[in-house]
Short mmCIF file of C-alpha atoms and ligand atoms in Angstrom, two decimals:
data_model
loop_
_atom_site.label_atom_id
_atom_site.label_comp_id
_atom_site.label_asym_id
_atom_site.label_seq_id
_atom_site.Cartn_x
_atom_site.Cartn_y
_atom_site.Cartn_z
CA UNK B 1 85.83 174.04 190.17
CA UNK B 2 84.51 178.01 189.83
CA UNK B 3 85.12 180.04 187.03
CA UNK B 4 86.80 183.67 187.98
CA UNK B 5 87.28 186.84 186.60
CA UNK B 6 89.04 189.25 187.61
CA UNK B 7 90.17 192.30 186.04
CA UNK B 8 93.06 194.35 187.25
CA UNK B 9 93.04 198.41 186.61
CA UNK B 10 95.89 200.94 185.83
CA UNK B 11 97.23 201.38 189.19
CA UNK B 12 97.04 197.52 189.73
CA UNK B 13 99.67 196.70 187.31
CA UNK B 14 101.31 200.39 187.45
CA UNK B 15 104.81 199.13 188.16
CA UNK B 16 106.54 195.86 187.50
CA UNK B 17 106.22 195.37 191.20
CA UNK B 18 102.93 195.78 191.08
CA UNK B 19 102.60 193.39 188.37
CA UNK B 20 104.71 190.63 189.72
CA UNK B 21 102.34 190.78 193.18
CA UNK B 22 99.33 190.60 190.78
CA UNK B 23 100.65 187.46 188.89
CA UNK B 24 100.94 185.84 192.22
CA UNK B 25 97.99 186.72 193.34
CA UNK B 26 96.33 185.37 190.22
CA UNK B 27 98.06 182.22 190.34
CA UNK B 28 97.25 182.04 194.11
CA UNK B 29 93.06 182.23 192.80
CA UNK B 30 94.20 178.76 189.91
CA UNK B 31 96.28 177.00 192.94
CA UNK B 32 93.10 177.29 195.09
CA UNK B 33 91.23 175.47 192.51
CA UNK B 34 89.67 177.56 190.09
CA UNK B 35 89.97 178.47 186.27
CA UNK B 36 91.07 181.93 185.98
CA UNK B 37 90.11 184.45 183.15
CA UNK B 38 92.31 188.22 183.81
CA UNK B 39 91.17 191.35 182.42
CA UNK B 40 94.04 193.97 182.52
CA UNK B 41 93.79 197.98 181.75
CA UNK B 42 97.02 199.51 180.70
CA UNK B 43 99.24 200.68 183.73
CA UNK B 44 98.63 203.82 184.92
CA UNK B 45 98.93 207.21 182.88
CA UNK B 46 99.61 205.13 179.47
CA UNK B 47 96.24 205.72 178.53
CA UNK B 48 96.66 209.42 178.90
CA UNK B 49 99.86 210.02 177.71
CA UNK B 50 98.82 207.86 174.35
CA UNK B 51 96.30 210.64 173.54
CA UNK B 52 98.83 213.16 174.89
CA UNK B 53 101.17 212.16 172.28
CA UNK B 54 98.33 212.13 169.36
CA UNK B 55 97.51 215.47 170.37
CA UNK B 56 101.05 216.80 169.87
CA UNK B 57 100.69 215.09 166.37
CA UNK B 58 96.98 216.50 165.38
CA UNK B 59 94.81 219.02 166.66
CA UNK B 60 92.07 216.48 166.06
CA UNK B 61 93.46 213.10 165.44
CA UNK B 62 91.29 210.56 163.65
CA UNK B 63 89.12 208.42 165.81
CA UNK B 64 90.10 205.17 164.02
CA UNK B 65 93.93 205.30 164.51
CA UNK B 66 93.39 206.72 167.87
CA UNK B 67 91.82 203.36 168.82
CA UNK B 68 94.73 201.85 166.86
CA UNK B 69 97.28 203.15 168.92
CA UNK B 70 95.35 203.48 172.66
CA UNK B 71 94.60 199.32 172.01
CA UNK B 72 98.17 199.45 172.77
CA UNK B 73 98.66 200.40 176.32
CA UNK B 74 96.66 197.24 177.36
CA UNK B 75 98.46 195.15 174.82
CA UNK B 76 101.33 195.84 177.19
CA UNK B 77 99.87 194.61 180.33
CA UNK B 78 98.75 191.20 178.40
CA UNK B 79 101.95 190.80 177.58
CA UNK B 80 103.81 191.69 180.81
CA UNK B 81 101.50 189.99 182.86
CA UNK B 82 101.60 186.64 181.17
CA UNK B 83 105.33 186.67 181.58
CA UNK B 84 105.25 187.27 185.08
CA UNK B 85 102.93 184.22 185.50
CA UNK B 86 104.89 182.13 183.59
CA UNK B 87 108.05 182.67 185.21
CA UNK B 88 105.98 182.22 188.63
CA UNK B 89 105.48 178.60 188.24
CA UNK B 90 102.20 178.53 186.50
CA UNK B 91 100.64 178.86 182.83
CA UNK B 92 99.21 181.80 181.09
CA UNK B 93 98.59 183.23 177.86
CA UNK B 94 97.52 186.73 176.76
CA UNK B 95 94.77 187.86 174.35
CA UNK B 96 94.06 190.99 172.64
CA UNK B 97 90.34 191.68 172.68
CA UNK B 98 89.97 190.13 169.11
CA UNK B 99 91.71 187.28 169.60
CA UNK B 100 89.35 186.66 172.49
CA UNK B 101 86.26 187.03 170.49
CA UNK B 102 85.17 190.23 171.55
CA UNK B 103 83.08 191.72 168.36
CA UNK B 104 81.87 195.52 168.81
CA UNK B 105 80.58 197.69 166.49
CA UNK B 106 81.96 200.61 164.25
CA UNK B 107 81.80 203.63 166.74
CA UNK B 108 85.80 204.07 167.06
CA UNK B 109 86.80 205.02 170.56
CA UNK B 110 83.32 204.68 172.40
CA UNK B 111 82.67 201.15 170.21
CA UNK B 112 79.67 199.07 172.17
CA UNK B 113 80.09 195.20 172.39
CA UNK B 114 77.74 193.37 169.91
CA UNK B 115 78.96 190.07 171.08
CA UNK B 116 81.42 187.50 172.52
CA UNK B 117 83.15 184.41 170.86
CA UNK B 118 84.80 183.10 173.91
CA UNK B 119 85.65 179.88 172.12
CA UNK B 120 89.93 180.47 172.15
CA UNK B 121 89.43 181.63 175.91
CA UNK B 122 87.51 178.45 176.54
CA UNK B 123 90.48 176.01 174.38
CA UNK B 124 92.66 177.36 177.05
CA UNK B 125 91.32 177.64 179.80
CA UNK B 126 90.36 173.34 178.86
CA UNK B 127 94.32 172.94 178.50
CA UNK B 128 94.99 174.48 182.35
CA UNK B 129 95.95 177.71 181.21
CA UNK B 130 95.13 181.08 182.85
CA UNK B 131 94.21 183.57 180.25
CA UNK B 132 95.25 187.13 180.28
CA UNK B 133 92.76 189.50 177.79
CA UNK B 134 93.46 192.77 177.38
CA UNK B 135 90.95 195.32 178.76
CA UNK B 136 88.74 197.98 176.70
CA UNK B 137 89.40 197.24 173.39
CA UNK B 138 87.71 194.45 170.63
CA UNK B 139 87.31 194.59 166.81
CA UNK B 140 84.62 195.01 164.14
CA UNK B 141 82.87 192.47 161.85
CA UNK B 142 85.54 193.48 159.48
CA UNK B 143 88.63 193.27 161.25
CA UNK B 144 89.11 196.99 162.71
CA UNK B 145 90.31 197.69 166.07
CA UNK B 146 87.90 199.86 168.36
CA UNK B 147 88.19 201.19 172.12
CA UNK B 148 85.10 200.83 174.67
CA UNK B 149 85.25 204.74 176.09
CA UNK B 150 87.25 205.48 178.84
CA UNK B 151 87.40 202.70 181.96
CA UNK B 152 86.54 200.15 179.34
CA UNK B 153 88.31 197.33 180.91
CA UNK B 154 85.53 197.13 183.24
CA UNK B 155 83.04 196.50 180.46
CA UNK B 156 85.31 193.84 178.99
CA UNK B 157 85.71 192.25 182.22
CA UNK B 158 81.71 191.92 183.12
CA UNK B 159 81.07 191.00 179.20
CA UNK B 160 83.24 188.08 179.84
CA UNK B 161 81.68 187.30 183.18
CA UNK B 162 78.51 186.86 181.03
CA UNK B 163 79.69 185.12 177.92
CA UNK B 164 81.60 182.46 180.22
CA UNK B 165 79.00 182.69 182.67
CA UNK B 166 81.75 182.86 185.53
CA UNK B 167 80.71 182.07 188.63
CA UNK B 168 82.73 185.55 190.22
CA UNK B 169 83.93 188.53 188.72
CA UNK B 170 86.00 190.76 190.62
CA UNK B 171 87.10 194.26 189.92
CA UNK B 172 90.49 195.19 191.81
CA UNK B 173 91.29 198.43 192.03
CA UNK B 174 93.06 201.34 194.22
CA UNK B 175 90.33 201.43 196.90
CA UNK B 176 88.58 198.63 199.16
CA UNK B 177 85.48 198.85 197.37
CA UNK B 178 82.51 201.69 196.11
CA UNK B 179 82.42 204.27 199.37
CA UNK B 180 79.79 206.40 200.15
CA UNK B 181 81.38 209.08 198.36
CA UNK B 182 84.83 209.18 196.94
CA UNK B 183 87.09 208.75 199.28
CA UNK B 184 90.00 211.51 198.33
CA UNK B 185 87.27 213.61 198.12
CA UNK B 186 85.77 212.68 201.33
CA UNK B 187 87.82 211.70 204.12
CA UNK B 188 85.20 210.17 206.27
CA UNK B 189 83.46 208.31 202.99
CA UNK B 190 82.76 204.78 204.15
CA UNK B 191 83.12 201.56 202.42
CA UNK B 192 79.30 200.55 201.63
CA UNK B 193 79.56 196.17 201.95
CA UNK B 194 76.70 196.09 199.39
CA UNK B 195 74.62 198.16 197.03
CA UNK B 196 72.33 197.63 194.04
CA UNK B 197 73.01 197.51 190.22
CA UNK B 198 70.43 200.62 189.92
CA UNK B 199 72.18 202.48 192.64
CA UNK B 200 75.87 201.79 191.28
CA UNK B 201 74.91 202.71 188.34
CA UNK B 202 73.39 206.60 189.16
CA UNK B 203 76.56 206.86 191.37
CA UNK B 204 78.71 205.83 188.22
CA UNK B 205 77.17 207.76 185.30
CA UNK B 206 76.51 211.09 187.69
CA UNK B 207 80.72 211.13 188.55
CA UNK B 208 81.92 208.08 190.55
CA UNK B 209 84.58 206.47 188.17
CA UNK B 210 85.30 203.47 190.49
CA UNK B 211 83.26 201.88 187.89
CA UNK B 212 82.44 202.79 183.92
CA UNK B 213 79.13 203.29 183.90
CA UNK B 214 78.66 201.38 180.79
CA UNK B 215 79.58 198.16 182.68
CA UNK B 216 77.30 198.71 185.39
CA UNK B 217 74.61 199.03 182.83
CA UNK B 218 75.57 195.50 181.01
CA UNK B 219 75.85 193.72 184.53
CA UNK B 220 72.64 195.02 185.40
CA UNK B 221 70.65 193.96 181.74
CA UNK B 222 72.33 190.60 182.00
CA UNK B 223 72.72 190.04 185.81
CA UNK B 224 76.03 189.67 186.23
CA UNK B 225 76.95 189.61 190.06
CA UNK B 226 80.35 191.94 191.07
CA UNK B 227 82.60 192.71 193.73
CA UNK B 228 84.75 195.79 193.63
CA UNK B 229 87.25 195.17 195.89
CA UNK B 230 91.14 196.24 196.66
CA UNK B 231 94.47 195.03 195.07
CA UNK B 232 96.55 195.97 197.81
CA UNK B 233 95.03 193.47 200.70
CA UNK B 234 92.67 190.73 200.64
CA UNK B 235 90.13 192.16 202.57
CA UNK B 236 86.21 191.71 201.51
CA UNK B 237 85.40 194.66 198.80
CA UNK B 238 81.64 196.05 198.10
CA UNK B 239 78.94 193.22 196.00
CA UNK B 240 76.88 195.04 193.29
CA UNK B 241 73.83 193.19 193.48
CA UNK B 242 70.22 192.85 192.40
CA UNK B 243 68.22 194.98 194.55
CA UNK B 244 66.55 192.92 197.56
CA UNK B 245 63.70 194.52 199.87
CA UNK B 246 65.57 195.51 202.82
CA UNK B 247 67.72 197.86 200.73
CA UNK B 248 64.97 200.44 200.06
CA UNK B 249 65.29 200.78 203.91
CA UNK B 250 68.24 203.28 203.04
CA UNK B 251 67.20 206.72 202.29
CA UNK B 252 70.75 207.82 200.92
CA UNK B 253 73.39 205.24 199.48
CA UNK B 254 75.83 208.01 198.49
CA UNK B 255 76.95 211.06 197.04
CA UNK B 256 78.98 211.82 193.65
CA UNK B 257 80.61 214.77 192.40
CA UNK B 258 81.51 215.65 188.41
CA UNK B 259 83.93 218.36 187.76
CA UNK B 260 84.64 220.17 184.43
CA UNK B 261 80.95 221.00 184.12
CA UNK B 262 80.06 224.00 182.06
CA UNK B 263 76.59 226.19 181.99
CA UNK B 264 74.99 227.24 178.89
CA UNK B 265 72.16 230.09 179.04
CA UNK B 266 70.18 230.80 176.22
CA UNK B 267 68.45 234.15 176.76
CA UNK B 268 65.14 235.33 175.50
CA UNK B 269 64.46 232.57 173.60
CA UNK B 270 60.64 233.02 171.86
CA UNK B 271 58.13 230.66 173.81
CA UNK B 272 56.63 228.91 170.87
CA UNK B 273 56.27 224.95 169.83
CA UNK B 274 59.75 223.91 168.13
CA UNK B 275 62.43 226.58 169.71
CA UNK B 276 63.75 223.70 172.54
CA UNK B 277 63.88 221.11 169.56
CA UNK B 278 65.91 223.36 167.17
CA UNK B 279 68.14 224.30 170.21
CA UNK B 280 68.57 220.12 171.38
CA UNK B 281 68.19 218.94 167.90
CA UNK B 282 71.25 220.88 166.66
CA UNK B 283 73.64 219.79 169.65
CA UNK B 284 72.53 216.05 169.12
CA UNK B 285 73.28 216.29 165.82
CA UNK B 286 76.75 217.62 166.54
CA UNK B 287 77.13 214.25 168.95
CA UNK B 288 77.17 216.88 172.37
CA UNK B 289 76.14 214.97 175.37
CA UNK B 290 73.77 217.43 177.83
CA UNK B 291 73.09 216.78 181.11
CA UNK B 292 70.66 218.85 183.32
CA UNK B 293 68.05 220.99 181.58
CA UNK B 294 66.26 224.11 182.96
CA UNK B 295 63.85 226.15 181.43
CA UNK B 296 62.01 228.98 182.78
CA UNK B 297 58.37 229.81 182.97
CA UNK B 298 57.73 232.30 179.89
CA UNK B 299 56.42 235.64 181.92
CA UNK B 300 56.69 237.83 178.31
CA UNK B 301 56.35 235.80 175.59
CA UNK B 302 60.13 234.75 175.65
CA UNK B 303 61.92 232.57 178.41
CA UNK B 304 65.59 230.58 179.25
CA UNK B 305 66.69 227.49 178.63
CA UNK B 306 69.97 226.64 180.62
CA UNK B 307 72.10 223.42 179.97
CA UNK B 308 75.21 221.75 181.46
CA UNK B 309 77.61 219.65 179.44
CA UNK B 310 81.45 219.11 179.54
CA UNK B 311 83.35 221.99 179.69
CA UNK B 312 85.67 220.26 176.69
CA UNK B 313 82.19 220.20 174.92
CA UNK B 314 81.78 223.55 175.85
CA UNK B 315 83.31 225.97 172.64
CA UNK B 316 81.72 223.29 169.80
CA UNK B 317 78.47 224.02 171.53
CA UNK B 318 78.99 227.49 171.06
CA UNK B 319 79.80 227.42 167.75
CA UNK B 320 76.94 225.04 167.41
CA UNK B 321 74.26 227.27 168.75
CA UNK B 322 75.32 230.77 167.47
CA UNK B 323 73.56 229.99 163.85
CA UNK B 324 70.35 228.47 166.11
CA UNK B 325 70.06 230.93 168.21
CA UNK B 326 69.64 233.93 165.75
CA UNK B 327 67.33 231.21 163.50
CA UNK B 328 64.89 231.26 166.10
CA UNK B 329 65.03 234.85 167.28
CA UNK B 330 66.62 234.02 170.85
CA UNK B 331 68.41 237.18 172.44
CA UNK B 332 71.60 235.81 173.56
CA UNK B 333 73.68 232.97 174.41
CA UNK B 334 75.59 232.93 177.63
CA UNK B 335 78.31 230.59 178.61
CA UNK B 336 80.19 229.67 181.56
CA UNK B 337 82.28 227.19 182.56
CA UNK B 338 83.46 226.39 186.69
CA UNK B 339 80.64 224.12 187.50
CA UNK B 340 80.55 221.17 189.03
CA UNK B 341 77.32 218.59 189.72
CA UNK B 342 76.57 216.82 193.43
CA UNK B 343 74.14 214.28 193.17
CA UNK B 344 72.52 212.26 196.20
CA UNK B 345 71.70 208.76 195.16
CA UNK B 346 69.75 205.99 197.04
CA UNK B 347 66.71 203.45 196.38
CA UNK B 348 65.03 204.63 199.40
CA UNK B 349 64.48 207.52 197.76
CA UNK B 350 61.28 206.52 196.05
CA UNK B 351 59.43 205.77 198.50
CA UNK B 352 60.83 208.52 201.53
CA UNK B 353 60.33 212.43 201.19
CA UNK B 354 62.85 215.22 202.52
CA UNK B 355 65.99 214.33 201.02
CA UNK B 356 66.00 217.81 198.51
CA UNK B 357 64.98 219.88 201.73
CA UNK B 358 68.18 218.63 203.99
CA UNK B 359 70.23 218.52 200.95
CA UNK B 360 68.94 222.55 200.27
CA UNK B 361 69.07 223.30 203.96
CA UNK B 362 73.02 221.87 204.65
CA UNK B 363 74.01 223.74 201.09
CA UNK B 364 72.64 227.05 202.48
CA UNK B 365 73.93 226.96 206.20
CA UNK B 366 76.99 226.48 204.45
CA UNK B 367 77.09 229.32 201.94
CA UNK B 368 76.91 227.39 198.77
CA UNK B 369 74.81 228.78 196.14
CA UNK B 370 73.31 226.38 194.20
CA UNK B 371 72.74 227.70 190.16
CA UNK B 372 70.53 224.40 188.89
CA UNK B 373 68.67 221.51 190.27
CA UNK B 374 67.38 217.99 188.57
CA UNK B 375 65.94 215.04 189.65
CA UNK B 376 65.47 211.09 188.80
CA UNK B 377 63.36 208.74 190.86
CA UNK B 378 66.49 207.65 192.91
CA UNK B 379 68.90 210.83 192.53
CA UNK B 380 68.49 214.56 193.46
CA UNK B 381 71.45 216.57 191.58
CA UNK B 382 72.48 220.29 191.78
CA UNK B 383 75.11 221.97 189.80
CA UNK B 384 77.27 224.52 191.73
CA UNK B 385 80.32 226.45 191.48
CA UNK B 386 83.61 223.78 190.97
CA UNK B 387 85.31 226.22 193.76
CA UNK B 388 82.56 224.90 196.41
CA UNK B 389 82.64 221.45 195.78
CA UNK B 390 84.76 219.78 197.78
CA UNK B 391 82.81 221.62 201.00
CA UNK B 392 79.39 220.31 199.66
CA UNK B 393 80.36 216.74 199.46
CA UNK B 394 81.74 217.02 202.59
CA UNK B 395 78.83 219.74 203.96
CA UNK B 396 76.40 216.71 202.27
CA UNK B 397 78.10 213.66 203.88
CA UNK B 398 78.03 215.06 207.08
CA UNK B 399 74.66 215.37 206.84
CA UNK B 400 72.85 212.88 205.60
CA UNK B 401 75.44 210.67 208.52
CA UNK B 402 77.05 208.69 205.92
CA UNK B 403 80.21 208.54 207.70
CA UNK B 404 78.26 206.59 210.58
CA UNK B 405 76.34 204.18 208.94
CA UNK B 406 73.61 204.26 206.02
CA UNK B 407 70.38 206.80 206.42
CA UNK B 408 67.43 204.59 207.13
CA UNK B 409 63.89 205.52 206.73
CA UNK B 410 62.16 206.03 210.07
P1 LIG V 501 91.15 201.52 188.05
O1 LIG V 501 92.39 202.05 187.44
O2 LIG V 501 91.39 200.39 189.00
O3 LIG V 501 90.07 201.23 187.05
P2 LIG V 501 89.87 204.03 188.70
O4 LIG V 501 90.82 205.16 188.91
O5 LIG V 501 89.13 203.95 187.42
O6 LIG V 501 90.64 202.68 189.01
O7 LIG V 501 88.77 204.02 189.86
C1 LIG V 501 89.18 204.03 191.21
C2 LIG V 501 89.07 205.45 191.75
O8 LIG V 501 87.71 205.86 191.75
C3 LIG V 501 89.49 205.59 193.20
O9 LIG V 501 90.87 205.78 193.31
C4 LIG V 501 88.65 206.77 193.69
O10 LIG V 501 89.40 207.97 193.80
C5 LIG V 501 87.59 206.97 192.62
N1 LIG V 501 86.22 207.01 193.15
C6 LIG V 501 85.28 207.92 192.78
N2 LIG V 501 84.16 207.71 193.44
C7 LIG V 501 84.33 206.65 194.25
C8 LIG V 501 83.51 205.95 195.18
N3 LIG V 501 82.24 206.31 195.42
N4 LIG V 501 84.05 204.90 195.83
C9 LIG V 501 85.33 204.51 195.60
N5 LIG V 501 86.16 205.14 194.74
C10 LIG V 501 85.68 206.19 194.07
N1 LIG V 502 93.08 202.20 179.84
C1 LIG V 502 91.73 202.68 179.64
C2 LIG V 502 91.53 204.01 180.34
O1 LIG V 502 92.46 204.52 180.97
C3 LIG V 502 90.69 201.67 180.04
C4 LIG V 502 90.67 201.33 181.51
O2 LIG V 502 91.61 201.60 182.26
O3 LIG V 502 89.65 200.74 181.93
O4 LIG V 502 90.47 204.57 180.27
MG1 LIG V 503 88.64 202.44 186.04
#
């Protein structure tokens, strides 16, 4: 007898029709044999329209009861979903994240899992049940609710993968599995069968949401096997994996795109030890996440520094920097926001050359200036205008021949 997991997003259980096929299908998995553990996220656009609804009720609503009230959207699904079940002929009971042991720490709304009690899933899964835990949300040491950052659920459903050491976990969602770029983006994106932890997990933090990138990074530390794979058929999805040897053979896995990017430009800024750390140090303090970083060669004594971050990050950054910027004597502070970021990702990548000069070269023939450029061992990123980027992902697909089949090193 297996252990499963299987977690269920928004658009999963987005209607009670949706949720009814969802308890059968889940009582389908326990009739085959198996103990079944469900993670659920709350149905689609809850999530949003709880922080809608705090915003109409603060400009800046406190992080604590904001994780009070968004633990509710899943607390509906639990709920919903264990009635379906148990009106379908089988057994189920739902969980909030505390009650199923999950213990995180004090950061409200982006809280990290310390660890995982899974003693009250275990009593009922003994007893035949199937238990239902609610996605994306656990409590402190001391009893407070907290939220895992947005597309928690996925986090909570690999953390109990690990603490149960199930022998599956499956992540259902709206799409047959992780494509080679997103596929409403992309028309021709391709369903990749297999890819590795390192790979999903560039494609994940540099834009592609099918999985939080958080979770990636937890199944990779602690080696938790995945599928990503569709609610809506029972067709095989795409196994995030270890990396084996015969994957470096691909040059290019896939492409991801991040909107709502913004460009900061700090002009003239004196070239002397300390001016970068007063600039970075005073953003980190202020908790603002950066992304690419570009500074120029000094030719005068003085040179830029450029930045991306969030465009929501974008006006607290300038307020931020104004004070900085005269303390160390910089000219001028430009901002702009309208960007987006395209990153090509791949293992193969390491070891093969010429991916930034086709990437460059396709860009160009089409007309697409691009404004910054960064690299990691496995990813080559630019940030261009958010007007061009549904042409360069496409522009980019086409060709590195992802629609085909993968790139592989000649
Ligand atoms: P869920 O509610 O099931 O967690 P999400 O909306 O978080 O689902 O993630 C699924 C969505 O991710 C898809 O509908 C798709 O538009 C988007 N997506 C982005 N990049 C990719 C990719 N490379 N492969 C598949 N889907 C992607
Ligand atoms: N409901 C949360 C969100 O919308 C968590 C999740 O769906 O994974 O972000
Ligand atoms: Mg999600």
């Amino acid at each position: 007898m297996s252990l499963i997991v299987q977690k269920y997003g928004g658009s999963s259980v987005g209607n009670p029709e949706r949720i009814r096929r969802v308890a059968e299908r889940v009582i389908a998995t326990q009739r085959g044999g198996d103990r079944v553990v469900v993670v659920v996220s709350a149905m689609s656009g809850v999530t949003d329209s709880l922080i809608n609804l705090a915003r109409e009720v603060s400009a800046s609503p406190t992080e604590r009861e904001l994780d009070v009230l968004l633990a509710t959207g899943e607390q509906t699904t639990i709920a919903l979903l264990a009635m379906a079940i148990n009106s379908g002929g089988a057994r189920a009971v739902s969980l909030t994240g505390a009650q199923a042991g999950i213990v995180t720490d004090g950061v409200h709304t982006k809280a990290r899992i310390a660890n995982i009690t899974p003693t009250e899933m275990q009593r009922f899964l003994n007893d035949g049940q199937i238990v239902i835990v609610a996605g994306f949300q656990g409590q402190t040491m001391e009893g407070q609710i907290t939220t895992l950052g947005r597309g928690g659920s996925d986090l909570t459903a690999i953390a109990i993968a690990s603490a149960l050491d199930a022998d599956l976990c499956q992540i259902y969602t709206d799409v047959d599995g992780v494509f080679t770029c997103d596929p409403r983006l992309v028309p021709s994106a391709r369903k990749l069968d297999e890819l590795s932890y390192e790979e999903m997990l560039e494609m994940a933090s540099s834009g592609s949401k099918v999985m939080q990138s958080r979770s990636v990074e937890f199944a990779k530390k602690f080696g938790v096997p995945f599928e990503v794979r569709s609610s809506f058929h029972h067709l095989p999805g795409t196994r995030v994996i270890e990396e084996t040897m015969s994957m470096e053979n691909v040059v290019i896995r896939g492409l991801s795109v991040e909107r709502n990017q913004a460009k900061v430009t700090i002009d003239g800024v004196p070239d002397r030890p300390g001016a970068a750390a007063a600039i970075f140090g005073a953003l980190e303090r202020a908790n603002i996440v950066i992304d690419v970083i570009v500074q120029n060669v000094s030719r005068t004594g003085a040179t830029d520094i450029s930045f991306t971050l969030n465009k929501d990050d974008l006006d607290h950054a300038r307020r931020t920097l104004e004070p900085v910027v005269k303390e160390i004597g910089a000219r001028a502070l430009l901002a702009k926001s309208g960007s987006a970021k395209l990153s090509v990702v791949g293992i193969g990548m390491r070891s093969h050359s010429g991916v930034a000069a086709k990437l460059f070269a396709c860009l160009g023939a089409a007309g697409i200036n691009i404004e910054m450029i960064s690299t990691s061992e496995i990813k080559i990123a630019v940030i261009i205008d958010e007007a061009d980027i549904a042409r360069a992902a496409n522009v980019a697909h086409d060709a590195f021949g992802l629609a085909s089949g993968p790139m592989l090193a000649s």
